[in-house]
C-alpha cells in the first residue's frame, strides 16, 4: 500500500527532489513554458491582459489559482517565498499556499517582507517598502476593469484596443453625484504606463500609491478568468481621478492597538458581543516587527 | 542525427533561464548573466540556446534566419519540438545569428490592436553586448534612463523608432552573447 502523502519523508533542503510523482513546482514543463511566454508578453505590454491556458490546481477557484500558477512558473530553488492573505501571513489561504510550495519546491519560506524574493499576495501590498529584485504575485479574481460596465469580453477587448475608457470615468463620476466622493474603496482602477486601464486586484485604495514606480516587478494572475498581466519596476501607475476630485487614500483617527502604527492600513475587529471593537494593522509582519522593536499601541487610543 | 545534448538539468535550467529573461525584459538594457549548464551546437551561444529551449515547444512557431546551418536547426527542432515557418510574419519567435543581415523589423508580426501579444519575439545573437554606439533607453522598467552600447546595426535602431511609436503593437527583442543577455521590450524608447 502506498503511504499517504504526508507520511512520505521530504528530503532535506539542497536535494532537489520535490513531492514524489510531481514535477518541481507542481506544474508540468509544458504548462510552465506557456505561462512563462505569457508573462514575458505581459511585461512587454504593461497592464495589458494576456490570455493563458489556466490549469486546474489542487484548490478551488477564488483561492488563488491564478497567483499559484504564476508563482509556480517563476519560482526557483533559491527563492525565499512569502505568502500573505489580506496582509496576514498566518491565515488559512496564506498558510496553505506557503505549505504547498514548501512541499513541491522545498523552497525557504519567510514572513518577513524584507527577506522575501517572491511574495504572493491576496488583496494587500506589504507596508514595508518593496525592493529592487523582489517579485510580487497578485491573486486576481476579475482581471477586467470594464467588466461591470460592459459584460462582453469581445467588446472590452475592443475598448482596450481603442483606449475607450470614458465609461469608467462616468461610473466614478456617478459615485461623486451620489455620495459626494469616489466611493470605490478597493480594486480601484488605474492607468498603467499611460496606456492600459488595469484592475489592481482587490487591494484597498490605500495601497494604490505603492503600485506607482515600485522598484519590484509585479505580476498578476487570474486563474478562473485565464488572464495574466504585469507591471514592470519603475512604471507609472496612475489611479483614476478628476481635477476637482483628486485621488485620495483612506485614513484613520486611530492607531494600531498592538504596535501604535498610524501609517499602516488598519482592520476594524469586533471583539465582543457588546459592539466593542479594536483597530489593528492588517500587515502582520509589519505589526510584529514594530512590536519587537518595542512599539506599543495599548495606550494610544484611550 | 543529434549529437549535442540540451540542458543537463532541464527543469532547473529552464527556470533559471526564464528568470533571467524575465528580469532582463522587466529591466530593459540591463545585462543579465546566465549560469546554466548547456552545450549548444557550434555557432549558437549558450544564452541564446538556453533561451530557445526555455521558450520554444510544440505550441510555438519559429522562424530561423536562412543562413542558419542545418545542425543548429536540427538541434532546436529535436530538443524543443517547435514548428518551423518560412515567413517571419508567421513566427512567434525568430532567431537571428547574423545581425548584419537582420531583416527589417516590420517583416515580423506586430500583433493586432486587440491582441498585441501575438507579435514575434526576436532573439538576436551577437559577438558581445557592449562596444557599439551608446544609446539612452527610457520607459517602463527604467528609473530615469539607462545606457546601452549593444552593437546593433543602425538600421535596427531606425526600425526600432517606428516599432516603439506603434506601441502597443510591435516586436520585443533580446540580444545574446555567450552567457549574457539583454532585453528590449517594445515599450522602450531609444535615443
Tab-separated table of C-alpha atoms in Angstrom:
chain	number	residue	atom	x	y	z
A	1	UNK	CA	0.000	0.000	0.000
A	2	UNK	CA	1.261	3.474	-0.839
A	3	UNK	CA	1.791	5.583	2.278
A	4	UNK	CA	-0.320	8.769	2.467
A	5	UNK	CA	1.485	11.775	1.046
A	6	UNK	CA	2.014	13.439	4.411
A	7	UNK	CA	3.815	10.331	5.682
A	8	UNK	CA	6.474	10.431	2.964
A	9	UNK	CA	9.694	11.942	4.234
A	10	UNK	CA	10.659	15.088	2.419
A	11	UNK	CA	14.427	15.134	1.852
A	12	UNK	CA	16.443	17.919	3.397
A	13	UNK	CA	16.951	21.175	1.507
A	14	UNK	CA	19.736	21.047	-1.034
A	15	UNK	CA	18.488	17.808	-2.536
A	16	UNK	CA	16.106	18.997	-5.241
A	17	UNK	CA	13.671	16.116	-5.073
A	18	UNK	CA	10.157	17.508	-4.884
A	19	UNK	CA	6.948	15.741	-3.881
A	20	UNK	CA	7.237	12.208	-5.345
A	21	UNK	CA	5.333	11.901	-8.589
A	22	UNK	CA	5.112	15.643	-9.200
A	23	UNK	CA	7.318	17.973	-11.161
A	24	UNK	CA	9.211	20.734	-9.365
A	25	UNK	CA	6.633	23.430	-8.502
A	26	UNK	CA	3.747	21.074	-9.313
A	27	UNK	CA	3.050	22.212	-12.910
A	28	UNK	CA	4.410	20.290	-15.875
A	29	UNK	CA	7.087	21.958	-18.001
A	30	UNK	CA	4.802	22.485	-20.983
A	31	UNK	CA	2.339	24.451	-18.869
A	32	UNK	CA	5.121	26.454	-17.264
A	33	UNK	CA	6.513	27.364	-20.688
A	34	UNK	CA	3.144	28.648	-21.895
A	35	UNK	CA	2.678	30.689	-18.707
A	36	UNK	CA	6.255	31.990	-18.973
A	37	UNK	CA	5.658	33.150	-22.548
A	38	UNK	CA	2.502	34.931	-21.393
A	39	UNK	CA	4.426	36.564	-18.538
A	40	UNK	CA	7.094	37.929	-20.885
A	41	UNK	CA	4.441	39.452	-23.151
A	42	UNK	CA	2.703	40.861	-20.086
A	43	UNK	CA	5.915	42.600	-19.015
A	44	UNK	CA	6.434	43.978	-22.533
A	45	UNK	CA	2.909	45.472	-22.616
A	46	UNK	CA	2.348	46.702	-19.040
A	47	UNK	CA	-1.273	46.456	-17.903
A	48	UNK	CA	-2.488	44.509	-20.937
A	49	UNK	CA	-4.233	41.223	-20.139
A	50	UNK	CA	-2.717	38.164	-21.821
A	51	UNK	CA	-4.881	35.031	-22.159
A	52	UNK	CA	-3.281	31.816	-20.902
A	53	UNK	CA	-4.276	28.167	-20.605
A	54	UNK	CA	-5.101	28.097	-16.914
A	55	UNK	CA	-4.837	24.658	-15.289
A	56	UNK	CA	-6.838	23.055	-12.525
A	57	UNK	CA	-4.961	23.448	-9.277
A	58	UNK	CA	-5.389	21.442	-6.079
A	59	UNK	CA	-7.666	24.119	-4.618
A	60	UNK	CA	-10.875	25.882	-5.598
A	61	UNK	CA	-11.134	28.886	-7.844
A	62	UNK	CA	-11.132	32.008	-5.734
A	63	UNK	CA	-8.339	30.694	-3.508
A	64	UNK	CA	-5.533	31.979	-5.648
A	65	UNK	CA	-5.237	29.511	-8.524
A	66	UNK	CA	-4.005	32.265	-10.849
A	67	UNK	CA	-1.399	33.506	-8.406
A	68	UNK	CA	-0.209	29.966	-7.685
A	69	UNK	CA	0.284	29.200	-11.377
A	70	UNK	CA	2.300	32.390	-11.834
A	71	UNK	CA	4.378	31.646	-8.734
A	72	UNK	CA	4.932	28.030	-9.879
A	73	UNK	CA	6.213	29.240	-13.247
A	74	UNK	CA	8.583	31.803	-11.730
A	75	UNK	CA	9.854	30.160	-8.529
A	76	UNK	CA	13.316	28.596	-8.305
A	77	UNK	CA	15.219	26.649	-5.676
A	78	UNK	CA	16.942	29.742	-4.330
A	79	UNK	CA	13.807	31.818	-3.849
A	80	UNK	CA	12.543	32.825	-0.446
A	81	UNK	CA	8.751	32.820	-0.556
A	82	UNK	CA	6.317	34.901	1.470
A	83	UNK	CA	2.559	34.479	1.123
A	84	UNK	CA	0.022	36.893	2.554
A	85	UNK	CA	-3.749	36.958	2.660
A	86	UNK	CA	-5.245	40.369	3.434
A	87	UNK	CA	-1.841	41.348	4.808
A	88	UNK	CA	-1.610	38.391	7.190
A	89	UNK	CA	0.956	35.595	6.976
A	90	UNK	CA	-0.996	33.335	9.319
A	91	UNK	CA	-4.443	32.985	7.753
A	92	UNK	CA	-5.702	29.811	6.070
A	93	UNK	CA	-5.066	30.821	2.453
A	94	UNK	CA	-1.556	32.101	3.161
A	95	UNK	CA	-0.532	29.126	5.310
A	96	UNK	CA	-1.837	26.613	2.769
A	97	UNK	CA	-0.162	28.196	-0.254
A	98	UNK	CA	3.115	28.551	1.635
A	99	UNK	CA	2.971	24.917	2.699
A	100	UNK	CA	2.110	23.864	-0.853
A	101	UNK	CA	5.234	25.471	-2.292
A	102	UNK	CA	7.391	24.249	0.536
A	103	UNK	CA	6.247	20.748	-0.366
A	104	UNK	CA	6.528	20.891	-4.154
A	105	UNK	CA	9.678	23.065	-4.343
A	106	UNK	CA	11.390	22.756	-0.966
A	107	UNK	CA	11.992	26.468	-1.041
A	108	UNK	CA	12.703	28.542	2.006
A	109	UNK	CA	9.679	30.494	3.241
A	110	UNK	CA	9.518	33.582	5.394
A	111	UNK	CA	7.089	36.005	6.963
A	112	UNK	CA	9.499	38.897	6.588
A	113	UNK	CA	8.809	41.221	3.661
A	114	UNK	CA	12.452	42.319	3.535
A	115	UNK	CA	13.819	38.750	3.338
A	116	UNK	CA	11.433	37.505	0.637
A	117	UNK	CA	12.455	37.360	-3.031
A	118	UNK	CA	8.976	36.317	-4.132
A	119	UNK	CA	5.756	37.456	-2.443
A	120	UNK	CA	2.391	36.011	-3.377
A	121	UNK	CA	-0.418	38.164	-2.113
A	122	UNK	CA	-4.148	38.217	-1.817
A	123	UNK	CA	-5.543	41.739	-1.550
A	124	UNK	CA	-2.710	43.700	0.092
A	125	UNK	CA	0.684	45.197	-0.655
A	126	UNK	CA	3.045	44.967	2.348
A	127	UNK	CA	3.635	48.158	4.351
A	128	UNK	CA	7.402	47.608	4.301
A	129	UNK	CA	8.595	49.218	1.038
A	130	UNK	CA	9.431	46.672	-1.655
A	131	UNK	CA	12.948	46.496	-3.057
A	132	UNK	CA	14.509	46.126	-6.451
A	133	UNK	CA	14.750	42.453	-7.416
A	134	UNK	CA	11.662	41.385	-5.490
A	135	UNK	CA	8.714	39.925	-7.387
A	136	UNK	CA	5.112	40.398	-6.259
A	137	UNK	CA	2.464	37.932	-7.455
A	138	UNK	CA	-1.139	39.060	-7.050
A	139	UNK	CA	-4.144	36.744	-6.926
A	140	UNK	CA	-6.792	38.261	-9.150
A	141	UNK	CA	-10.493	37.305	-9.139
A	142	UNK	CA	-11.724	39.514	-12.010
A	143	UNK	CA	-8.988	40.996	-14.225
A	144	UNK	CA	-11.161	43.120	-16.495
A	145	UNK	CA	-11.694	46.662	-15.117
A	146	UNK	CA	-14.543	47.296	-17.557
A	147	UNK	CA	-16.410	44.062	-16.757
A	148	UNK	CA	-19.252	45.559	-14.687
A	149	UNK	CA	-19.678	48.278	-17.299
A	150	UNK	CA	-19.517	46.053	-20.386
A	151	UNK	CA	-20.234	42.330	-19.874
A	152	UNK	CA	-18.924	41.220	-23.290
A	153	UNK	CA	-15.258	40.181	-23.479
A	154	UNK	CA	-15.282	40.878	-27.227
A	155	UNK	CA	-16.358	44.454	-26.522
A	156	UNK	CA	-13.973	45.086	-23.643
A	157	UNK	CA	-11.001	43.917	-25.733
A	158	UNK	CA	-12.087	46.404	-28.388
A	159	UNK	CA	-12.401	49.120	-25.759
A	160	UNK	CA	-8.813	48.461	-24.601
A	161	UNK	CA	-7.595	48.446	-28.211
A	162	UNK	CA	-9.234	51.824	-28.833
A	163	UNK	CA	-8.356	53.209	-25.385
A	164	UNK	CA	-12.078	53.771	-24.930
A	165	UNK	CA	-12.120	54.360	-21.179
A	166	UNK	CA	-14.788	57.067	-20.910
A	167	UNK	CA	-17.437	54.785	-19.336
A	168	UNK	CA	-15.186	54.151	-16.324
A	169	UNK	CA	-14.911	57.888	-15.686
A	170	UNK	CA	-18.705	58.105	-15.930
A	171	UNK	CA	-19.001	55.360	-13.304
A	172	UNK	CA	-16.618	57.152	-10.947
A	173	UNK	CA	-18.448	60.431	-11.574
A	174	UNK	CA	-21.738	58.732	-10.654
A	175	UNK	CA	-20.122	57.965	-7.284
A	176	UNK	CA	-19.458	61.671	-6.844
A	177	UNK	CA	-23.028	62.650	-7.720
A	178	UNK	CA	-24.441	60.009	-5.314
A	179	UNK	CA	-22.036	60.244	-2.397
A	180	UNK	CA	-20.053	63.444	-2.918
A	181	UNK	CA	-16.820	61.491	-3.308
A	182	UNK	CA	-15.482	58.473	-5.213
A	183	UNK	CA	-16.768	55.599	-3.084
A	184	UNK	CA	-14.718	52.805	-4.707
A	185	UNK	CA	-12.710	51.510	-1.749
A	186	UNK	CA	-10.851	48.562	-3.241
A	187	UNK	CA	-9.857	47.286	-6.707
A	188	UNK	CA	-9.657	50.956	-7.637
A	189	UNK	CA	-8.908	51.253	-11.392
A	190	UNK	CA	-5.533	52.530	-12.553
A	191	UNK	CA	-3.886	53.557	-15.824
A	192	UNK	CA	-0.586	51.768	-16.448
A	193	UNK	CA	2.172	53.466	-18.449
A	194	UNK	CA	-0.449	55.987	-19.710
A	195	UNK	CA	-1.980	53.340	-21.934
A	196	UNK	CA	-3.916	50.420	-20.399
A	197	UNK	CA	-6.609	50.565	-17.767
A	198	UNK	CA	-5.995	47.862	-15.188
A	199	UNK	CA	-7.613	46.359	-12.115
A	200	UNK	CA	-5.021	46.175	-9.367
A	201	UNK	CA	-6.883	43.174	-7.824
A	202	UNK	CA	-8.945	43.854	-4.697
A	203	UNK	CA	-6.234	45.709	-2.785
A	204	UNK	CA	-7.578	48.618	-0.740
A	205	UNK	CA	-7.347	52.033	-2.372
A	206	UNK	CA	-4.809	52.725	0.400
A	207	UNK	CA	-2.288	50.506	-1.442
A	208	UNK	CA	-2.707	52.075	-4.892
A	209	UNK	CA	0.117	54.622	-4.464
A	210	UNK	CA	2.513	51.721	-3.755
A	211	UNK	CA	1.914	50.394	-7.297
A	212	UNK	CA	3.322	53.548	-8.849
A	213	UNK	CA	7.059	53.474	-9.672
A	214	UNK	CA	7.504	50.414	-7.456
A	215	UNK	CA	11.057	49.024	-7.558
A	216	UNK	CA	9.599	45.481	-7.579
A	217	UNK	CA	8.272	43.558	-10.573
A	218	UNK	CA	4.525	42.996	-10.156
A	219	UNK	CA	2.773	40.021	-11.784
A	220	UNK	CA	-0.977	39.381	-11.739
A	221	UNK	CA	-2.661	36.007	-12.287
A	222	UNK	CA	-6.377	35.308	-12.686
A	223	UNK	CA	-6.944	31.529	-12.759
A	224	UNK	CA	-10.677	31.295	-13.393
A	225	UNK	CA	-10.631	34.139	-15.928
A	226	UNK	CA	-7.411	32.823	-17.520
A	227	UNK	CA	-5.565	36.124	-17.727
A	228	UNK	CA	-2.064	37.287	-16.809
A	229	UNK	CA	-0.824	40.878	-16.666
A	230	UNK	CA	2.128	42.717	-15.228
A	231	UNK	CA	3.703	45.982	-14.164
A	232	UNK	CA	7.490	46.172	-14.628
A	233	UNK	CA	9.541	48.006	-11.982
A	234	UNK	CA	9.573	51.813	-12.181
A	235	UNK	CA	6.404	52.059	-14.229
A	236	UNK	CA	3.910	54.896	-13.966
A	237	UNK	CA	0.640	53.697	-12.420
A	238	UNK	CA	-1.978	56.406	-12.026
A	239	UNK	CA	-5.194	55.960	-10.054
A	240	UNK	CA	-8.106	57.462	-11.970
A	241	UNK	CA	-9.430	60.762	-10.675
A	242	UNK	CA	-10.772	64.163	-11.683
A	243	UNK	CA	-9.081	67.567	-11.476
A	244	UNK	CA	-11.638	68.716	-8.867
A	245	UNK	CA	-11.801	65.327	-7.106
A	246	UNK	CA	-8.190	64.189	-6.823
A	247	UNK	CA	-7.420	60.603	-5.807
A	248	UNK	CA	-7.044	60.168	-2.057
A	249	UNK	CA	-6.474	57.223	0.281
A	250	UNK	CA	-8.251	56.155	3.448
A	251	UNK	CA	-7.033	57.466	6.778
A	252	UNK	CA	-7.918	56.594	10.360
A	253	UNK	CA	-8.096	58.682	13.517
A	254	UNK	CA	-6.893	55.570	15.361
A	255	UNK	CA	-3.538	53.899	15.816
A	256	UNK	CA	-2.929	50.145	15.729
A	257	UNK	CA	-3.682	48.849	19.228
A	258	UNK	CA	-0.800	46.371	19.059
A	259	UNK	CA	2.032	48.459	17.674
A	260	UNK	CA	0.759	52.039	17.634
A	261	UNK	CA	1.296	52.486	13.895
A	262	UNK	CA	-0.610	55.387	12.366
A	263	UNK	CA	0.768	54.938	8.847
A	264	UNK	CA	-0.496	51.444	8.105
A	265	UNK	CA	-3.791	50.003	6.850
A	266	UNK	CA	-5.957	49.198	9.880
A	267	UNK	CA	-8.551	46.440	10.166
A	268	UNK	CA	-11.531	47.011	12.419
A	269	UNK	CA	-12.049	43.890	14.541
A	270	UNK	CA	-15.174	43.218	16.598
A	271	UNK	CA	-14.021	41.759	19.916
A	272	UNK	CA	-17.175	41.069	21.968
A	273	UNK	CA	-20.961	40.869	21.805
A	274	UNK	CA	-21.433	44.424	23.074
A	275	UNK	CA	-20.133	46.107	19.948
A	276	UNK	CA	-16.625	46.502	21.320
A	277	UNK	CA	-14.038	46.811	18.588
A	278	UNK	CA	-10.370	47.455	18.059
A	279	UNK	CA	-8.182	48.595	15.184
A	280	UNK	CA	-5.105	46.610	14.295
A	281	UNK	CA	-2.597	46.524	11.437
A	282	UNK	CA	-3.687	44.317	8.556
A	283	UNK	CA	0.001	43.625	7.756
A	284	UNK	CA	1.020	41.133	10.464
A	285	UNK	CA	4.733	41.172	9.583
A	286	UNK	CA	4.886	44.966	9.819
A	287	UNK	CA	2.963	44.940	13.110
A	288	UNK	CA	5.005	42.221	14.800
A	289	UNK	CA	8.278	43.806	13.674
A	290	UNK	CA	7.206	47.099	15.229
A	291	UNK	CA	6.178	45.318	18.434
A	292	UNK	CA	9.516	43.521	18.637
A	293	UNK	CA	11.202	46.902	18.264
A	294	UNK	CA	9.363	47.981	21.413
A	295	UNK	CA	6.488	49.930	19.886
A	296	UNK	CA	3.286	49.626	21.837
A	297	UNK	CA	-0.189	50.832	20.926
A	298	UNK	CA	-2.133	49.885	24.059
A	299	UNK	CA	-2.412	53.388	25.487
A	300	UNK	CA	-2.640	55.438	22.286
A	301	UNK	CA	-6.370	55.247	21.610
A	302	UNK	CA	-7.535	55.915	25.204
B	1	UNK	CA	21.356	12.673	-36.033
B	2	UNK	CA	21.540	14.879	-32.959
B	3	UNK	CA	24.804	14.546	-31.068
B	4	UNK	CA	24.630	17.604	-28.820
B	5	UNK	CA	22.613	17.380	-25.609
B	6	UNK	CA	20.151	20.027	-24.421
B	7	UNK	CA	20.005	21.197	-20.807
B	8	UNK	CA	21.832	18.979	-18.327
B	9	UNK	CA	19.074	19.673	-15.790
B	10	UNK	CA	16.059	20.723	-17.889
B	11	UNK	CA	13.661	21.741	-15.091
B	12	UNK	CA	16.007	23.923	-13.052
B	13	UNK	CA	17.916	25.289	-16.045
B	14	UNK	CA	14.693	26.349	-17.765
B	15	UNK	CA	13.579	28.086	-14.576
B	16	UNK	CA	16.899	29.923	-14.186
B	17	UNK	CA	16.921	30.912	-17.845
B	18	UNK	CA	13.340	32.114	-17.702
B	19	UNK	CA	14.078	34.144	-14.587
B	20	UNK	CA	16.981	35.856	-16.376
B	21	UNK	CA	14.744	36.513	-19.407
B	22	UNK	CA	12.009	37.921	-17.152
B	23	UNK	CA	14.362	40.175	-15.208
B	24	UNK	CA	16.035	41.328	-18.440
B	25	UNK	CA	12.730	42.278	-20.056
B	26	UNK	CA	11.494	43.960	-16.867
B	27	UNK	CA	14.731	45.988	-16.710
B	28	UNK	CA	15.410	46.895	-20.350
B	29	UNK	CA	19.039	47.458	-21.212
B	30	UNK	CA	20.364	45.762	-18.068
B	31	UNK	CA	22.765	42.960	-18.954
B	32	UNK	CA	21.914	39.685	-17.201
B	33	UNK	CA	24.309	36.780	-16.821
B	34	UNK	CA	23.116	33.230	-17.170
B	35	UNK	CA	24.738	30.353	-15.294
B	36	UNK	CA	23.205	27.174	-16.657
B	37	UNK	CA	24.814	24.012	-17.917
B	38	UNK	CA	24.138	23.723	-21.629
B	39	UNK	CA	26.260	22.823	-24.627
B	40	UNK	CA	24.501	24.025	-27.765
B	41	UNK	CA	25.848	23.224	-31.232
B	42	UNK	CA	28.680	25.288	-32.631
B	43	UNK	CA	27.525	28.702	-33.763
B	44	UNK	CA	24.794	29.060	-31.131
B	45	UNK	CA	25.728	30.852	-27.910
B	46	UNK	CA	24.887	29.323	-24.554
B	47	UNK	CA	22.467	32.097	-23.580
B	48	UNK	CA	20.667	32.046	-26.932
B	49	UNK	CA	20.451	28.239	-26.922
B	50	UNK	CA	19.145	28.245	-23.353
B	51	UNK	CA	16.522	30.875	-24.197
B	52	UNK	CA	15.336	28.799	-27.159
B	53	UNK	CA	14.937	25.637	-25.079
B	54	UNK	CA	13.162	27.635	-22.352
B	55	UNK	CA	10.642	29.362	-24.611
B	56	UNK	CA	10.074	27.070	-27.581
B	57	UNK	CA	7.910	23.975	-27.720
B	58	UNK	CA	5.338	22.350	-29.963
B	59	UNK	CA	2.961	25.281	-29.444
B	60	UNK	CA	5.384	27.813	-30.941
B	61	UNK	CA	6.276	28.720	-34.483
B	62	UNK	CA	9.908	29.545	-35.104
B	63	UNK	CA	11.496	31.440	-37.973
B	64	UNK	CA	15.213	30.918	-38.477
B	65	UNK	CA	17.381	33.282	-40.437
B	66	UNK	CA	18.023	31.400	-43.737
B	67	UNK	CA	21.809	31.429	-43.210
B	68	UNK	CA	21.468	29.303	-40.046
B	69	UNK	CA	23.017	25.881	-40.611
B	70	UNK	CA	21.163	22.589	-40.578
B	71	UNK	CA	22.890	21.385	-37.425
B	72	UNK	CA	21.503	24.256	-35.317
B	73	UNK	CA	18.077	23.863	-36.911
B	74	UNK	CA	18.020	20.134	-36.157
B	75	UNK	CA	19.131	20.739	-32.573
B	76	UNK	CA	16.332	23.260	-31.958
B	77	UNK	CA	13.663	21.096	-33.551
B	78	UNK	CA	14.836	17.984	-31.701
B	79	UNK	CA	15.169	19.470	-28.205
B	80	UNK	CA	12.321	21.991	-28.329
B	81	UNK	CA	9.912	20.277	-30.712
B	82	UNK	CA	8.981	23.614	-32.239
B	83	UNK	CA	7.496	24.093	-35.690
B	84	UNK	CA	9.473	25.996	-38.323
B	85	UNK	CA	7.823	28.598	-40.544
B	86	UNK	CA	9.164	30.101	-43.759
B	87	UNK	CA	7.767	33.623	-43.280
B	88	UNK	CA	8.956	35.867	-40.411
B	89	UNK	CA	5.440	37.349	-40.157
B	90	UNK	CA	4.065	33.932	-39.142
B	91	UNK	CA	6.555	33.374	-36.332
B	92	UNK	CA	6.081	33.593	-32.567
B	93	UNK	CA	9.864	33.606	-32.221
B	94	UNK	CA	12.641	34.408	-34.646
B	95	UNK	CA	16.313	33.516	-34.231
B	96	UNK	CA	18.923	35.773	-35.817
B	97	UNK	CA	22.562	34.748	-35.726
B	98	UNK	CA	23.870	37.327	-38.211
B	99	UNK	CA	22.737	40.749	-37.005
B	100	UNK	CA	24.091	42.446	-40.153
B	101	UNK	CA	21.539	40.500	-42.177
B	102	UNK	CA	18.667	41.145	-39.769
B	103	UNK	CA	15.521	41.730	-41.826
B	104	UNK	CA	13.642	44.962	-41.279
B	105	UNK	CA	11.590	44.729	-38.070
B	106	UNK	CA	8.352	45.339	-39.953
B	107	UNK	CA	8.701	41.953	-41.673
B	108	UNK	CA	7.865	40.298	-38.340
B	109	UNK	CA	4.411	40.004	-36.797
B	110	UNK	CA	3.476	43.099	-34.769
B	111	UNK	CA	0.258	41.738	-33.313
B	112	UNK	CA	-3.170	43.304	-33.649
B	113	UNK	CA	-4.677	46.200	-31.678
B	114	UNK	CA	-6.827	43.750	-29.716
B	115	UNK	CA	-4.109	41.108	-29.324
B	116	UNK	CA	-0.748	42.885	-29.383
B	117	UNK	CA	0.745	39.905	-27.527
B	118	UNK	CA	0.600	37.760	-30.680
B	119	UNK	CA	3.658	39.574	-32.065
B	120	UNK	CA	7.041	37.966	-32.793
B	121	UNK	CA	9.796	37.936	-30.193
B	122	UNK	CA	13.131	38.389	-31.982
B	123	UNK	CA	16.150	36.607	-30.481
B	124	UNK	CA	19.385	38.101	-31.794
B	125	UNK	CA	22.795	36.602	-31.164
B	126	UNK	CA	25.827	38.897	-31.157
B	127	UNK	CA	29.553	38.576	-30.523
B	128	UNK	CA	29.269	40.823	-27.458
B	129	UNK	CA	26.730	43.134	-25.812
B	130	UNK	CA	28.937	46.219	-25.440
B	131	UNK	CA	31.178	48.350	-27.635
B	132	UNK	CA	28.565	49.736	-30.034
B	133	UNK	CA	27.159	53.263	-30.180
B	134	UNK	CA	25.896	54.305	-26.754
B	135	UNK	CA	22.115	54.599	-26.695
B	136	UNK	CA	19.927	56.039	-23.967
B	137	UNK	CA	16.882	53.996	-23.048
B	138	UNK	CA	13.705	55.198	-21.368
B	139	UNK	CA	10.465	53.512	-20.473
B	140	UNK	CA	8.856	51.063	-18.042
B	141	UNK	CA	11.496	49.200	-16.043
B	142	UNK	CA	13.951	52.108	-16.120
B	143	UNK	CA	14.038	54.653	-13.287
B	144	UNK	CA	15.424	57.578	-15.302
B	145	UNK	CA	17.487	56.495	-18.264
B	146	UNK	CA	19.812	53.571	-18.820
B	147	UNK	CA	22.653	53.496	-21.316
B	148	UNK	CA	23.282	50.532	-23.531
B	149	UNK	CA	26.024	50.058	-26.113
B	150	UNK	CA	24.879	46.853	-27.722
B	151	UNK	CA	26.462	46.710	-31.220
B	152	UNK	CA	23.372	46.553	-33.412
B	153	UNK	CA	23.315	47.902	-36.986
B	154	UNK	CA	21.958	51.440	-37.496
B	155	UNK	CA	19.035	50.074	-39.473
B	156	UNK	CA	17.844	48.198	-36.375
B	157	UNK	CA	17.718	51.400	-34.305
B	158	UNK	CA	15.940	53.237	-37.141
B	159	UNK	CA	13.359	50.416	-37.289
B	160	UNK	CA	13.085	50.494	-33.505
B	161	UNK	CA	11.791	54.101	-33.576
B	162	UNK	CA	8.771	53.005	-35.586
B	163	UNK	CA	8.426	49.840	-33.514
B	164	UNK	CA	8.232	51.897	-30.322
B	165	UNK	CA	5.941	54.532	-31.834
B	166	UNK	CA	3.476	51.817	-32.808
B	167	UNK	CA	3.114	50.744	-29.181
B	168	UNK	CA	1.257	48.638	-28.037
B	169	UNK	CA	1.934	46.917	-31.361
B	170	UNK	CA	5.469	45.865	-32.193
B	171	UNK	CA	8.102	43.208	-31.627
B	172	UNK	CA	10.039	42.512	-28.439
B	173	UNK	CA	13.646	41.509	-28.730
B	174	UNK	CA	16.545	40.030	-26.826
B	175	UNK	CA	20.235	40.225	-27.621
B	176	UNK	CA	22.505	37.364	-26.563
B	177	UNK	CA	26.262	36.919	-26.385
B	178	UNK	CA	27.986	33.970	-24.705
B	179	UNK	CA	26.475	33.802	-21.197
B	180	UNK	CA	24.880	37.231	-21.312
B	181	UNK	CA	21.576	38.624	-22.439
B	182	UNK	CA	19.744	41.925	-22.582
B	183	UNK	CA	16.049	42.598	-23.191
B	184	UNK	CA	14.411	45.269	-25.345
B	185	UNK	CA	10.619	45.253	-24.967
B	186	UNK	CA	8.543	47.318	-27.406
B	187	UNK	CA	7.756	49.746	-24.573
B	188	UNK	CA	11.335	51.062	-24.510
B	189	UNK	CA	12.240	54.327	-26.176
B	190	UNK	CA	15.768	54.570	-27.613
B	191	UNK	CA	17.767	57.775	-28.262
